[in-house]
Amino acid sequence: MTLDIAAWKQAGNLISDEDVDDNADIESSKIATRTLQIFLPARAGRATGTTGATNNGVFGGVIMPNSASSSIHWAMRIPAEYDSGDVTFKICLVRAGAGAGNIKFTLNIKSASVGDSLASGASGTATSAAPPTAAIKEMSVVMTAANFTAGEIVFVKLFRDPADAADTLAEDLIALGVSVEFTGRG
Amino acid sequence: MTITNSSSARRAGFKFNNKAFKKGADIAASKIGTRTLTSVIAPNDFVLSGAGVAMAVDGIFSSITLPDANAANLYATAKIPMEYAGGFVTLDIYWKTTAVNVANNIKFTVAMASKAGGESTALNDTQSVTQAPAAVSNQLRKASIVFSGIVFTAGDFVGIHILRDPADAADTLATDAKLIQCVLKFTGRA
């Protein structure tokens, strides 16, 4: 009598039939996180004090003048893909001039659910040297994770006050928009 | 009695080793299959230039009037989403006419630039497309342009300049047109 044994060992963790469902969906919670973004075009916002929309050859934006303060307002939602962590608001701009000086922006945000007060929120500032003529500049304001919950409405206000002592660039700016970057799954 | 190991007996299928398999690990975004994703550019995202080029309301739609009397220039800024996985990017232009039984073609010329923060806003590429309107008035049309000559990167700023010039010999559409929406279409993982 001869007994053949297939003595072949599979290294690693064994997967049993109970572990595997060929037809099961992959839970979104099992997708690794990465940086995602939502872009708020300046033109799509509600502007006050700005002196019109303009283009920089190919790119469209809104003029935030040197003559007076101006602001742009948006409303967006924190998407379901938001996982956790701080949210970075990247202010994107170009300019037509070539002078030296610093730019200062103030960013105000309020994230709210139904029933929440809209009376107060968080704010941050960004100050940086002006970019070369016709080069895209990004200036970041980081808002802490405590301000955000997936699904909430977020009100965003971008403000420039040329009279602020820290804003020394004596030129109009062209705001292209705000890029909202967050850690998410999806 | 003889007991032998039959080394020739193999189990078909994949063999896992400890390095390859970690039960409970997150699935990297790079392992998600690619598919076509879209990014919408609404009419109010555009900066408008030209006489008679203005936002309009069509029933429940908002639109931009592209007059037959003179050139219309539209400028927008968008971003290449982080889900972008490489390859060409297509711009779909959704448009219509309100006139009935209109013949001939409209021509859209689109200049596009895809730039990272710090780069200049210089133009990358210009393409054009001509298309006849729908046979029925107010019926939506889609004109598509594939930008194969631009190197796009996830997170890039995209500048889009759309021109309708009725004086162009290829634009024979003798009526106003309405731009309803634009869509950037790309291959991505999400």
Short mmCIF file of N, CA and C in Angstrom, two decimals, chain B residues 5-172:
data_model
loop_
_atom_site.label_atom_id
_atom_site.label_comp_id
_atom_site.label_asym_id
_atom_site.label_seq_id
_atom_site.Cartn_x
_atom_site.Cartn_y
_atom_site.Cartn_z
N ASN B 5 6.35 11.55 0.35
CA ASN B 5 5.93 12.95 0.10
C ASN B 5 5.83 13.17 -1.39
N SER B 6 4.69 13.56 -1.82
CA SER B 6 4.54 13.80 -3.24
C SER B 6 4.77 15.27 -3.52
N SER B 7 6.03 15.60 -3.82
CA SER B 7 6.33 17.03 -4.01
C SER B 7 5.73 17.56 -5.29
N SER B 8 5.25 16.67 -6.12
CA SER B 8 4.67 17.13 -7.38
C SER B 8 3.20 17.52 -7.21
N ALA B 9 2.64 17.27 -6.04
CA ALA B 9 1.24 17.63 -5.83
C ALA B 9 1.18 19.09 -5.45
N ARG B 10 0.62 19.92 -6.27
CA ARG B 10 0.58 21.36 -5.99
C ARG B 10 -0.84 21.85 -5.92
N ARG B 11 -0.98 22.83 -5.09
CA ARG B 11 -2.30 23.45 -5.00
C ARG B 11 -2.30 24.67 -5.92
N ALA B 12 -3.24 24.70 -6.79
CA ALA B 12 -3.32 25.83 -7.71
C ALA B 12 -3.72 27.09 -6.95
N GLY B 13 -3.29 28.22 -7.46
CA GLY B 13 -3.68 29.48 -6.84
C GLY B 13 -2.49 30.25 -6.34
N PHE B 14 -2.75 31.30 -5.58
CA PHE B 14 -1.69 32.17 -5.10
C PHE B 14 -1.17 31.73 -3.75
N LYS B 15 0.12 31.88 -3.59
CA LYS B 15 0.71 31.58 -2.30
C LYS B 15 1.02 32.92 -1.62
N PHE B 16 0.61 33.09 -0.39
CA PHE B 16 0.89 34.30 0.36
C PHE B 16 2.11 34.10 1.23
N ASN B 17 2.96 35.08 1.27
CA ASN B 17 4.00 35.03 2.28
C ASN B 17 3.78 36.15 3.28
N ASN B 18 4.47 36.06 4.38
CA ASN B 18 4.22 36.99 5.48
C ASN B 18 4.46 38.44 5.07
N LYS B 19 5.37 38.65 4.12
CA LYS B 19 5.66 40.03 3.75
C LYS B 19 4.54 40.61 2.90
N ALA B 20 3.90 39.75 2.12
CA ALA B 20 2.92 40.27 1.17
C ALA B 20 1.57 40.51 1.82
N PHE B 21 1.29 39.85 2.87
CA PHE B 21 -0.06 39.87 3.41
C PHE B 21 -0.06 40.38 4.83
N LYS B 22 -0.89 41.36 5.08
CA LYS B 22 -1.06 41.85 6.44
C LYS B 22 -2.55 42.02 6.65
N LYS B 23 -3.10 41.16 7.41
CA LYS B 23 -4.54 41.21 7.64
C LYS B 23 -4.88 42.50 8.37
N GLY B 24 -5.88 43.21 7.90
CA GLY B 24 -6.32 44.44 8.54
C GLY B 24 -5.66 45.70 8.03
N ALA B 25 -4.70 45.60 7.09
CA ALA B 25 -4.02 46.80 6.58
C ALA B 25 -4.95 47.61 5.70
N ASP B 26 -4.76 48.96 5.71
CA ASP B 26 -5.50 49.82 4.80
C ASP B 26 -5.09 49.53 3.36
N ILE B 27 -6.00 49.79 2.46
CA ILE B 27 -5.73 49.62 1.04
C ILE B 27 -5.22 50.95 0.50
N ALA B 28 -4.01 50.98 -0.03
CA ALA B 28 -3.44 52.22 -0.56
C ALA B 28 -4.27 52.71 -1.73
N ALA B 29 -4.39 54.04 -1.83
CA ALA B 29 -5.15 54.63 -2.92
C ALA B 29 -4.61 54.19 -4.27
N SER B 30 -3.31 53.91 -4.34
CA SER B 30 -2.70 53.49 -5.60
C SER B 30 -3.20 52.12 -6.04
N LYS B 31 -3.87 51.37 -5.15
CA LYS B 31 -4.38 50.06 -5.51
C LYS B 31 -5.83 50.11 -5.97
N ILE B 32 -6.43 51.30 -5.90
CA ILE B 32 -7.80 51.45 -6.39
C ILE B 32 -7.75 51.53 -7.91
N GLY B 33 -8.59 50.79 -8.57
CA GLY B 33 -8.62 50.83 -10.02
C GLY B 33 -8.97 52.21 -10.54
N THR B 34 -8.43 52.56 -11.70
CA THR B 34 -8.72 53.88 -12.27
C THR B 34 -10.06 53.88 -12.99
N ARG B 35 -10.61 55.05 -13.10
CA ARG B 35 -11.84 55.24 -13.88
C ARG B 35 -11.89 56.71 -14.27
N THR B 36 -12.86 57.06 -15.11
CA THR B 36 -12.99 58.44 -15.54
C THR B 36 -13.69 59.25 -14.46
N LEU B 37 -13.08 60.32 -14.04
CA LEU B 37 -13.65 61.23 -13.05
C LEU B 37 -13.84 62.60 -13.68
N THR B 38 -14.65 63.43 -13.05
CA THR B 38 -14.94 64.74 -13.63
C THR B 38 -14.84 65.83 -12.58
N SER B 39 -14.56 67.04 -13.07
CA SER B 39 -14.53 68.24 -12.24
C SER B 39 -15.33 69.31 -12.99
N VAL B 40 -16.39 69.80 -12.35
CA VAL B 40 -17.32 70.71 -13.03
C VAL B 40 -16.85 72.16 -12.94
N ILE B 41 -17.00 72.90 -14.03
CA ILE B 41 -16.78 74.35 -14.05
C ILE B 41 -18.10 74.98 -14.43
N ALA B 42 -18.73 75.63 -13.47
CA ALA B 42 -20.07 76.19 -13.66
C ALA B 42 -19.97 77.55 -14.36
N PRO B 43 -21.08 78.02 -14.94
CA PRO B 43 -21.04 79.33 -15.62
C PRO B 43 -20.53 80.46 -14.74
N ASN B 44 -20.94 80.48 -13.46
CA ASN B 44 -20.51 81.60 -12.62
C ASN B 44 -19.05 81.50 -12.17
N ASP B 45 -18.35 80.44 -12.58
CA ASP B 45 -16.92 80.35 -12.31
C ASP B 45 -16.10 81.14 -13.34
N PHE B 46 -16.76 81.60 -14.41
CA PHE B 46 -16.04 82.24 -15.50
C PHE B 46 -16.01 83.76 -15.35
N VAL B 47 -14.87 84.36 -15.74
CA VAL B 47 -14.77 85.79 -15.96
C VAL B 47 -15.17 86.02 -17.41
N LEU B 48 -16.08 86.98 -17.63
CA LEU B 48 -16.64 87.19 -18.95
C LEU B 48 -16.08 88.45 -19.58
N SER B 49 -15.87 88.40 -20.90
CA SER B 49 -15.39 89.58 -21.62
C SER B 49 -16.00 89.60 -23.01
N GLY B 50 -16.55 90.74 -23.39
CA GLY B 50 -17.15 90.92 -24.72
C GLY B 50 -18.53 91.53 -24.60
N ALA B 51 -18.89 92.32 -25.58
CA ALA B 51 -20.21 92.96 -25.58
C ALA B 51 -21.29 91.89 -25.67
N GLY B 52 -22.27 91.96 -24.79
CA GLY B 52 -23.37 91.00 -24.81
C GLY B 52 -23.03 89.66 -24.20
N VAL B 53 -21.82 89.50 -23.71
CA VAL B 53 -21.44 88.24 -23.06
C VAL B 53 -21.83 88.36 -21.60
N ALA B 54 -22.84 87.62 -21.20
CA ALA B 54 -23.38 87.84 -19.86
C ALA B 54 -24.04 86.58 -19.33
N MET B 55 -24.19 86.54 -18.02
CA MET B 55 -24.94 85.45 -17.40
C MET B 55 -26.41 85.60 -17.77
N ALA B 56 -27.05 84.46 -17.95
CA ALA B 56 -28.47 84.45 -18.29
C ALA B 56 -29.14 83.30 -17.55
N VAL B 57 -30.46 83.36 -17.53
CA VAL B 57 -31.24 82.29 -16.91
C VAL B 57 -32.07 81.62 -18.00
N ASP B 58 -31.99 80.31 -18.08
CA ASP B 58 -32.77 79.54 -19.05
C ASP B 58 -33.61 78.54 -18.26
N GLY B 59 -34.83 78.93 -17.91
CA GLY B 59 -35.65 78.04 -17.11
C GLY B 59 -35.02 77.85 -15.75
N ILE B 60 -34.52 76.66 -15.47
CA ILE B 60 -33.85 76.42 -14.19
C ILE B 60 -32.34 76.42 -14.34
N PHE B 61 -31.85 76.57 -15.56
CA PHE B 61 -30.41 76.56 -15.80
C PHE B 61 -29.88 77.99 -15.80
N SER B 62 -28.66 78.15 -15.33
CA SER B 62 -27.93 79.38 -15.57
C SER B 62 -27.01 79.11 -16.77
N SER B 63 -26.73 80.16 -17.52
CA SER B 63 -25.94 79.98 -18.73
C SER B 63 -25.18 81.26 -19.02
N ILE B 64 -24.32 81.20 -20.00
CA ILE B 64 -23.59 82.37 -20.48
C ILE B 64 -23.95 82.57 -21.94
N THR B 65 -24.40 83.77 -22.27
CA THR B 65 -24.72 84.08 -23.66
C THR B 65 -23.45 84.32 -24.45
N LEU B 66 -23.32 83.61 -25.55
CA LEU B 66 -22.20 83.78 -26.48
C LEU B 66 -22.80 84.38 -27.75
N PRO B 67 -22.74 85.70 -27.90
CA PRO B 67 -23.46 86.34 -28.99
C PRO B 67 -22.86 86.05 -30.36
N ASP B 68 -23.72 86.18 -31.37
CA ASP B 68 -23.27 86.03 -32.75
C ASP B 68 -22.70 87.35 -33.28
N ALA B 69 -22.90 88.42 -32.52
CA ALA B 69 -22.51 89.74 -33.02
C ALA B 69 -21.02 90.03 -32.84
N ASN B 70 -20.39 89.40 -31.86
CA ASN B 70 -18.99 89.71 -31.57
C ASN B 70 -18.37 88.58 -30.76
N ALA B 71 -17.06 88.69 -30.55
CA ALA B 71 -16.32 87.64 -29.85
C ALA B 71 -16.70 87.58 -28.38
N ALA B 72 -16.70 86.39 -27.83
CA ALA B 72 -16.92 86.14 -26.41
C ALA B 72 -15.69 85.44 -25.85
N ASN B 73 -15.14 86.02 -24.79
CA ASN B 73 -13.98 85.44 -24.11
C ASN B 73 -14.36 85.07 -22.69
N LEU B 74 -14.11 83.83 -22.32
CA LEU B 74 -14.42 83.35 -20.97
C LEU B 74 -13.14 82.82 -20.34
N TYR B 75 -12.91 83.18 -19.07
CA TYR B 75 -11.70 82.76 -18.37
C TYR B 75 -12.08 82.12 -17.04
N ALA B 76 -11.45 80.98 -16.75
CA ALA B 76 -11.72 80.31 -15.48
C ALA B 76 -10.43 79.74 -14.90
N THR B 77 -10.43 79.56 -13.60
CA THR B 77 -9.34 78.87 -12.92
C THR B 77 -9.92 77.66 -12.21
N ALA B 78 -9.30 76.51 -12.42
CA ALA B 78 -9.73 75.27 -11.77
C ALA B 78 -8.49 74.58 -11.22
N LYS B 79 -8.66 73.39 -10.67
CA LYS B 79 -7.51 72.62 -10.20
C LYS B 79 -7.62 71.19 -10.70
N ILE B 80 -6.48 70.59 -10.98
CA ILE B 80 -6.44 69.15 -11.25
C ILE B 80 -6.57 68.45 -9.90
N PRO B 81 -7.61 67.64 -9.70
CA PRO B 81 -7.82 67.01 -8.40
C PRO B 81 -6.71 66.04 -8.00
N MET B 82 -6.62 65.79 -6.71
CA MET B 82 -5.60 64.88 -6.18
C MET B 82 -5.83 63.45 -6.67
N GLU B 83 -7.07 63.13 -7.09
CA GLU B 83 -7.36 61.78 -7.56
C GLU B 83 -6.81 61.52 -8.97
N TYR B 84 -6.31 62.57 -9.64
CA TYR B 84 -5.79 62.44 -11.01
C TYR B 84 -4.67 61.39 -11.05
N ALA B 85 -4.75 60.47 -12.02
CA ALA B 85 -3.80 59.36 -12.08
C ALA B 85 -2.94 59.38 -13.34
N GLY B 86 -2.99 60.46 -14.10
CA GLY B 86 -2.13 60.54 -15.28
C GLY B 86 -2.93 60.55 -16.56
N GLY B 87 -2.27 60.92 -17.65
CA GLY B 87 -2.90 60.87 -18.96
C GLY B 87 -3.51 62.18 -19.39
N PHE B 88 -4.19 62.11 -20.54
CA PHE B 88 -4.78 63.31 -21.13
C PHE B 88 -5.94 63.81 -20.29
N VAL B 89 -6.23 65.09 -20.45
CA VAL B 89 -7.40 65.70 -19.82
C VAL B 89 -8.30 66.23 -20.93
N THR B 90 -9.57 65.96 -20.81
CA THR B 90 -10.55 66.40 -21.81
C THR B 90 -11.40 67.51 -21.22
N LEU B 91 -11.65 68.54 -22.03
CA LEU B 91 -12.61 69.58 -21.64
C LEU B 91 -13.89 69.37 -22.44
N ASP B 92 -14.98 69.12 -21.77
CA ASP B 92 -16.29 69.01 -22.41
C ASP B 92 -17.02 70.35 -22.25
N ILE B 93 -17.50 70.90 -23.35
CA ILE B 93 -18.25 72.16 -23.33
C ILE B 93 -19.70 71.83 -23.66
N TYR B 94 -20.58 72.05 -22.68
CA TYR B 94 -22.01 71.82 -22.89
C TYR B 94 -22.65 73.14 -23.33
N TRP B 95 -23.37 73.08 -24.46
CA TRP B 95 -23.91 74.33 -25.01
C TRP B 95 -25.22 74.04 -25.74
N LYS B 96 -25.88 75.11 -26.13
CA LYS B 96 -27.12 74.94 -26.88
C LYS B 96 -27.41 76.23 -27.62
N THR B 97 -28.40 76.17 -28.51
CA THR B 97 -28.96 77.37 -29.12
C THR B 97 -30.43 77.43 -28.75
N THR B 98 -30.99 78.61 -28.78
CA THR B 98 -32.42 78.76 -28.52
C THR B 98 -33.20 78.95 -29.81
N ALA B 99 -32.46 79.25 -30.89
CA ALA B 99 -33.15 79.43 -32.17
C ALA B 99 -33.54 78.07 -32.73
N VAL B 100 -34.53 78.07 -33.59
CA VAL B 100 -35.07 76.84 -34.17
C VAL B 100 -34.46 76.61 -35.56
N ASN B 101 -34.21 75.34 -35.88
CA ASN B 101 -33.73 74.96 -37.21
C ASN B 101 -32.49 75.72 -37.64
N VAL B 102 -31.53 75.75 -36.74
CA VAL B 102 -30.29 76.46 -37.04
C VAL B 102 -29.30 75.51 -37.67
N ALA B 103 -28.69 75.96 -38.76
CA ALA B 103 -27.69 75.12 -39.43
C ALA B 103 -26.30 75.65 -39.15
N ASN B 104 -25.32 74.99 -39.71
CA ASN B 104 -23.92 75.39 -39.66
C ASN B 104 -23.28 75.09 -38.31
N ASN B 105 -22.03 75.54 -38.15
CA ASN B 105 -21.22 75.13 -37.00
C ASN B 105 -20.81 76.29 -36.12
N ILE B 106 -20.70 75.98 -34.83
CA ILE B 106 -20.04 76.89 -33.89
C ILE B 106 -18.58 76.44 -33.77
N LYS B 107 -17.69 77.39 -33.47
CA LYS B 107 -16.29 77.03 -33.22
C LYS B 107 -15.89 77.56 -31.84
N PHE B 108 -15.36 76.65 -31.03
CA PHE B 108 -14.77 77.02 -29.75
C PHE B 108 -13.25 76.89 -29.86
N THR B 109 -12.54 77.93 -29.45
CA THR B 109 -11.08 77.84 -29.34
C THR B 109 -10.74 77.92 -27.86
N VAL B 110 -9.98 76.94 -27.38
CA VAL B 110 -9.68 76.86 -25.95
C VAL B 110 -8.18 76.88 -25.73
N ALA B 111 -7.74 77.86 -24.93
CA ALA B 111 -6.35 77.92 -24.50
C ALA B 111 -6.29 77.41 -23.07
N MET B 112 -5.31 76.60 -22.77
CA MET B 112 -5.24 76.01 -21.44
C MET B 112 -3.80 76.03 -20.92
N ALA B 113 -3.68 76.23 -19.61
CA ALA B 113 -2.38 76.14 -18.95
C ALA B 113 -2.56 75.32 -17.68
N SER B 114 -1.61 74.47 -17.37
CA SER B 114 -1.63 73.68 -16.14
C SER B 114 -0.33 73.95 -15.40
N LYS B 115 -0.47 74.58 -14.22
CA LYS B 115 0.72 75.11 -13.54
C LYS B 115 0.72 74.75 -12.05
N ALA B 116 1.88 74.50 -11.53
CA ALA B 116 2.04 74.32 -10.08
C ALA B 116 2.23 75.69 -9.43
N GLY B 117 2.02 75.75 -8.11
CA GLY B 117 2.28 76.98 -7.39
C GLY B 117 3.71 77.42 -7.62
N GLY B 118 3.93 78.72 -7.90
CA GLY B 118 5.26 79.24 -8.16
C GLY B 118 5.58 79.36 -9.64
N GLU B 119 4.86 78.63 -10.47
CA GLU B 119 5.12 78.70 -11.90
C GLU B 119 4.43 79.91 -12.51
N SER B 120 4.92 80.34 -13.66
CA SER B 120 4.27 81.45 -14.35
C SER B 120 2.97 80.95 -14.97
N THR B 121 2.10 81.91 -15.33
CA THR B 121 0.80 81.56 -15.87
C THR B 121 0.82 81.50 -17.39
N ALA B 122 1.97 81.30 -17.99
CA ALA B 122 2.07 81.27 -19.45
C ALA B 122 1.26 80.12 -20.03
N LEU B 123 0.74 80.36 -21.22
CA LEU B 123 -0.09 79.40 -21.93
C LEU B 123 0.68 78.11 -22.24
N ASN B 124 0.00 76.97 -22.15
CA ASN B 124 0.60 75.69 -22.52
C ASN B 124 0.15 75.22 -23.91
N ASP B 125 -1.15 75.32 -24.20
CA ASP B 125 -1.63 74.74 -25.45
C ASP B 125 -2.95 75.39 -25.82
N THR B 126 -3.22 75.43 -27.14
CA THR B 126 -4.49 75.93 -27.67
C THR B 126 -5.05 74.90 -28.64
N GLN B 127 -6.34 74.57 -28.47
CA GLN B 127 -7.02 73.63 -29.36
C GLN B 127 -8.37 74.22 -29.73
N SER B 128 -8.97 73.68 -30.79
CA SER B 128 -10.30 74.16 -31.17
C SER B 128 -11.18 73.00 -31.57
N VAL B 129 -12.48 73.26 -31.56
CA VAL B 129 -13.46 72.26 -31.97
C VAL B 129 -14.61 72.98 -32.64
N THR B 130 -15.16 72.40 -33.71
CA THR B 130 -16.36 72.93 -34.34
C THR B 130 -17.46 71.88 -34.23
N GLN B 131 -18.69 72.37 -34.13
CA GLN B 131 -19.81 71.44 -33.96
C GLN B 131 -21.10 72.11 -34.41
N ALA B 132 -21.97 71.33 -34.99
CA ALA B 132 -23.28 71.83 -35.37
C ALA B 132 -24.21 71.77 -34.17
N PRO B 133 -25.21 72.64 -34.12
CA PRO B 133 -26.16 72.57 -33.02
C PRO B 133 -27.08 71.37 -33.17
N ALA B 134 -27.87 71.12 -32.13
CA ALA B 134 -28.87 70.06 -32.20
C ALA B 134 -29.96 70.44 -33.20
N ALA B 135 -30.62 69.45 -33.71
CA ALA B 135 -31.69 69.71 -34.68
C ALA B 135 -32.89 70.36 -34.01
N VAL B 136 -32.99 70.19 -32.72
CA VAL B 136 -34.12 70.76 -31.97
C VAL B 136 -33.58 71.89 -31.10
N SER B 137 -34.28 73.02 -31.06
CA SER B 137 -33.81 74.14 -30.26
C SER B 137 -33.79 73.77 -28.77
N ASN B 138 -32.88 74.39 -28.03
CA ASN B 138 -32.73 74.19 -26.59
C ASN B 138 -32.28 72.79 -26.20
N GLN B 139 -31.83 72.02 -27.20
CA GLN B 139 -31.32 70.68 -26.90
C GLN B 139 -29.82 70.77 -26.61
N LEU B 140 -29.39 70.09 -25.55
CA LEU B 140 -28.00 70.19 -25.10
C LEU B 140 -27.04 69.50 -26.08
N ARG B 141 -25.92 70.16 -26.33
CA ARG B 141 -24.85 69.59 -27.14
C ARG B 141 -23.57 69.55 -26.30
N LYS B 142 -22.67 68.65 -26.66
CA LYS B 142 -21.38 68.55 -25.97
C LYS B 142 -20.25 68.57 -26.98
N ALA B 143 -19.41 69.58 -26.90
CA ALA B 143 -18.22 69.66 -27.74
C ALA B 143 -17.01 69.33 -26.88
N SER B 144 -16.19 68.39 -27.34
CA SER B 144 -15.08 67.92 -26.51
C SER B 144 -13.73 68.23 -27.14
N ILE B 145 -12.78 68.57 -26.29
CA ILE B 145 -11.41 68.81 -26.73
C ILE B 145 -10.48 68.02 -25.82
N VAL B 146 -9.61 67.22 -26.41
CA VAL B 146 -8.62 66.46 -25.65
C VAL B 146 -7.30 67.23 -25.65
N PHE B 147 -6.79 67.50 -24.48
CA PHE B 147 -5.51 68.20 -24.38
C PHE B 147 -4.41 67.16 -24.15
N SER B 148 -3.81 66.75 -25.26
CA SER B 148 -2.79 65.72 -25.21
C SER B 148 -1.38 66.30 -25.15
N GLY B 149 -1.28 67.61 -25.33
CA GLY B 149 0.04 68.23 -25.39
C GLY B 149 0.47 68.92 -24.12
N ILE B 150 -0.31 68.75 -23.04
CA ILE B 150 0.00 69.40 -21.76
C ILE B 150 0.35 68.32 -20.75
N VAL B 151 1.36 68.57 -19.94
CA VAL B 151 1.71 67.65 -18.85
C VAL B 151 0.98 68.12 -17.61
N PHE B 152 0.00 67.36 -17.18
CA PHE B 152 -0.79 67.70 -16.00
C PHE B 152 -0.23 66.98 -14.78
N THR B 153 -0.37 67.60 -13.63
CA THR B 153 0.02 67.00 -12.36
C THR B 153 -1.09 67.24 -11.36
N ALA B 154 -1.38 66.23 -10.54
CA ALA B 154 -2.40 66.38 -9.50
C ALA B 154 -2.07 67.61 -8.65
N GLY B 155 -3.07 68.45 -8.42
CA GLY B 155 -2.86 69.66 -7.64
C GLY B 155 -2.53 70.90 -8.45
N ASP B 156 -2.28 70.74 -9.76
CA ASP B 156 -1.98 71.88 -10.62
C ASP B 156 -3.16 72.84 -10.69
N PHE B 157 -2.86 74.13 -10.89
CA PHE B 157 -3.86 75.11 -11.24
C PHE B 157 -4.07 75.04 -12.76
N VAL B 158 -5.30 75.04 -13.18
CA VAL B 158 -5.59 75.00 -14.61
C VAL B 158 -6.28 76.29 -15.01
N GLY B 159 -5.69 77.00 -15.95
CA GLY B 159 -6.31 78.18 -16.52
C GLY B 159 -6.98 77.79 -17.82
N ILE B 160 -8.22 78.25 -17.98
CA ILE B 160 -9.01 77.89 -19.16
C ILE B 160 -9.55 79.16 -19.80
N HIS B 161 -9.22 79.38 -21.05
CA HIS B 161 -9.73 80.53 -21.80
C HIS B 161 -10.51 79.98 -23.00
N ILE B 162 -11.81 80.23 -23.00
CA ILE B 162 -12.66 79.78 -24.09
C ILE B 162 -13.04 80.99 -24.94
N LEU B 163 -12.85 80.86 -26.23
CA LEU B 163 -13.18 81.94 -27.16
C LEU B 163 -14.20 81.43 -28.16
N ARG B 164 -15.28 82.20 -28.32
CA ARG B 164 -16.14 82.01 -29.46
C ARG B 164 -16.03 83.28 -30.30
N ASP B 165 -15.53 83.17 -31.53
CA ASP B 165 -15.37 84.33 -32.40
C ASP B 165 -16.20 84.11 -33.65
N PRO B 166 -17.36 84.76 -33.72
CA PRO B 166 -18.22 84.58 -34.90
C PRO B 166 -17.56 85.05 -36.20
N ALA B 167 -16.52 85.85 -36.10
CA ALA B 167 -15.83 86.32 -37.30
C ALA B 167 -14.87 85.27 -37.85
N ASP B 168 -14.60 84.24 -37.06
CA ASP B 168 -13.75 83.14 -37.54
C ASP B 168 -14.48 82.42 -38.68
N ALA B 169 -13.76 82.16 -39.76
CA ALA B 169 -14.39 81.55 -40.94
C ALA B 169 -15.02 80.20 -40.64
N ALA B 170 -14.51 79.52 -39.62
CA ALA B 170 -15.04 78.20 -39.28
C ALA B 170 -16.29 78.28 -38.41
N ASP B 171 -16.60 79.46 -37.88
CA ASP B 171 -17.80 79.64 -37.07
C ASP B 171 -18.89 80.19 -37.97
N THR B 172 -19.73 79.31 -38.48
CA THR B 172 -20.77 79.70 -39.42
C THR B 172 -22.15 79.72 -38.78
#
